[in-house]
CSV table of C-alpha atoms in Angstrom, one decimal:
chain,number,residue,atom,x,y,z
A,30,MET,CA,18.3,-8.7,38.2
A,31,LYS,CA,20.6,-9.2,35.2
A,32,ARG,CA,18.2,-11.8,33.8
A,33,HIS,CA,15.3,-9.4,34.1
A,34,ILE,CA,17.2,-6.8,32.1
A,35,HIS,CA,18.0,-9.3,29.4
A,36,LEU,CA,14.3,-10.3,29.2
A,37,ILE,CA,13.2,-6.7,29.0
A,38,LEU,CA,15.7,-5.9,26.3
A,39,PHE,CA,14.7,-9.0,24.3
A,40,LEU,CA,11.0,-8.1,24.6
A,41,SER,CA,11.7,-4.5,23.6
A,42,ILE,CA,13.6,-5.6,20.5
A,43,VAL,CA,10.8,-8.1,19.5
A,44,SER,CA,8.2,-5.4,20.0
A,45,LEU,CA,10.0,-2.9,17.9
A,46,GLY,CA,10.5,-5.5,15.2
A,47,ALA,CA,6.8,-6.1,15.1
A,48,CYS,CA,6.1,-2.4,14.7
A,49,GLN,CA,8.3,-2.2,11.6
A,50,LYS,CA,6.5,-5.0,9.7
A,51,GLN,CA,6.2,-4.0,6.1
A,52,SER,CA,4.1,-5.8,3.5
A,53,HIS,CA,5.7,-7.6,0.6
A,54,ILE,CA,3.5,-5.6,-1.7
A,55,PHE,CA,4.8,-2.2,-0.7
A,56,PRO,CA,7.9,-2.4,-3.0
A,57,LEU,CA,5.7,-3.3,-6.0
A,58,PHE,CA,3.6,-0.1,-5.3
A,59,GLN,CA,6.8,2.0,-5.1
A,60,GLU,CA,8.0,0.6,-8.4
A,61,ALA,CA,4.6,1.2,-10.0
A,62,GLU,CA,4.6,4.8,-8.8
A,63,ILE,CA,8.1,5.3,-10.1
A,64,LEU,CA,7.2,3.9,-13.6
A,65,MET,CA,3.9,5.9,-13.7
A,66,GLY,CA,5.4,9.0,-15.4
A,67,SER,CA,7.7,7.4,-18.0
A,68,ARG,CA,6.2,3.9,-18.5
A,69,PRO,CA,2.6,3.9,-17.5
A,70,ASP,CA,2.0,0.6,-19.3
A,71,SER,CA,4.6,-1.1,-17.2
A,72,SER,CA,3.0,0.4,-14.1
A,73,LEU,CA,-0.4,-0.9,-15.1
A,74,TYR,CA,1.0,-4.3,-15.7
A,75,LEU,CA,2.6,-4.4,-12.2
A,76,LEU,CA,-0.6,-3.3,-10.5
A,77,GLU,CA,-2.8,-5.7,-12.5
A,78,SER,CA,-0.4,-8.5,-11.4
A,79,VAL,CA,-1.7,-8.1,-7.8
A,80,GLN,CA,-4.0,-11.1,-7.1
A,81,SER,CA,-7.2,-10.3,-5.1
A,82,PRO,CA,-6.3,-6.7,-4.2
A,83,GLU,CA,-9.5,-6.5,-2.2
A,84,ASN,CA,-8.0,-8.9,0.3
A,85,LEU,CA,-5.1,-6.6,1.1
A,86,PRO,CA,-5.1,-4.7,4.3
A,87,VAL,CA,-7.2,-1.5,4.1
A,88,ALA,CA,-4.3,0.9,3.7
A,89,GLU,CA,-2.7,-1.1,1.0
A,90,TYR,CA,-6.0,-1.7,-0.9
A,91,ALA,CA,-6.6,2.1,-0.8
A,92,SER,CA,-3.1,2.6,-2.2
A,93,TRP,CA,-3.7,0.0,-4.9
A,94,CYS,CA,-7.0,1.7,-5.8
A,95,LEU,CA,-5.4,5.1,-6.2
A,96,LEU,CA,-2.5,3.7,-8.2
A,97,ILE,CA,-4.6,1.5,-10.5
A,98,THR,CA,-6.9,4.5,-11.2
A,99,GLN,CA,-3.9,6.7,-12.1
A,100,ALA,CA,-2.5,3.9,-14.3
A,101,TRP,CA,-5.8,3.5,-16.1
A,102,ASP,CA,-5.9,7.3,-16.7
A,103,LYS,CA,-2.3,7.3,-18.1
A,104,ASN,CA,-3.1,4.4,-20.4
A,105,TYR,CA,-6.4,5.8,-21.6
A,106,VAL,CA,-8.5,3.0,-20.1
A,107,GLU,CA,-12.1,3.9,-19.7
A,108,HIS,CA,-13.5,3.9,-16.2
A,109,THR,CA,-16.7,2.1,-15.6
A,110,SER,CA,-17.1,2.9,-12.0
A,111,ASP,CA,-15.9,5.4,-9.3
A,112,SER,CA,-15.8,2.8,-6.6
A,113,LEU,CA,-12.0,2.5,-6.6
A,114,ILE,CA,-11.7,6.2,-6.3
A,115,ASP,CA,-14.1,6.2,-3.4
A,116,VAL,CA,-12.0,3.6,-1.5
A,117,ALA,CA,-8.9,5.8,-1.9
A,118,GLU,CA,-10.8,8.9,-0.9
A,119,GLN,CA,-12.2,7.2,2.2
A,120,LYS,CA,-8.7,6.1,3.3
A,121,GLN,CA,-7.4,9.7,2.8
A,122,LEU,CA,-10.2,11.1,5.0
A,123,ILE,CA,-9.4,8.6,7.7
A,124,LYS,CA,-5.7,9.5,7.5
A,125,GLU,CA,-6.6,13.2,7.9
A,126,MET,CA,-8.8,12.5,10.9
A,127,ASP,CA,-5.9,10.7,12.6
A,128,LEU,CA,-3.7,13.7,12.3
């Protein structure tokens, strides 16, 4: 019986650890968001350093799209397409549907 309790405890801890998985890219997004108001050029540099953002998980790609669009605006970079805004908007709609 004691062995079963240890096994259940171990599996519970492993399962909870898997749920808390956070991407390595998330801190970069946080830093870019912090810099956006005072140093938008640095924010843009950080966001442009992400290689192949379209290969990120959907939620992270949507966050990247939103942040890069905001950084472009703050740095007066001309937009040639609304496709990145569309990705961010679709993610927001999905999030609202889940609530």
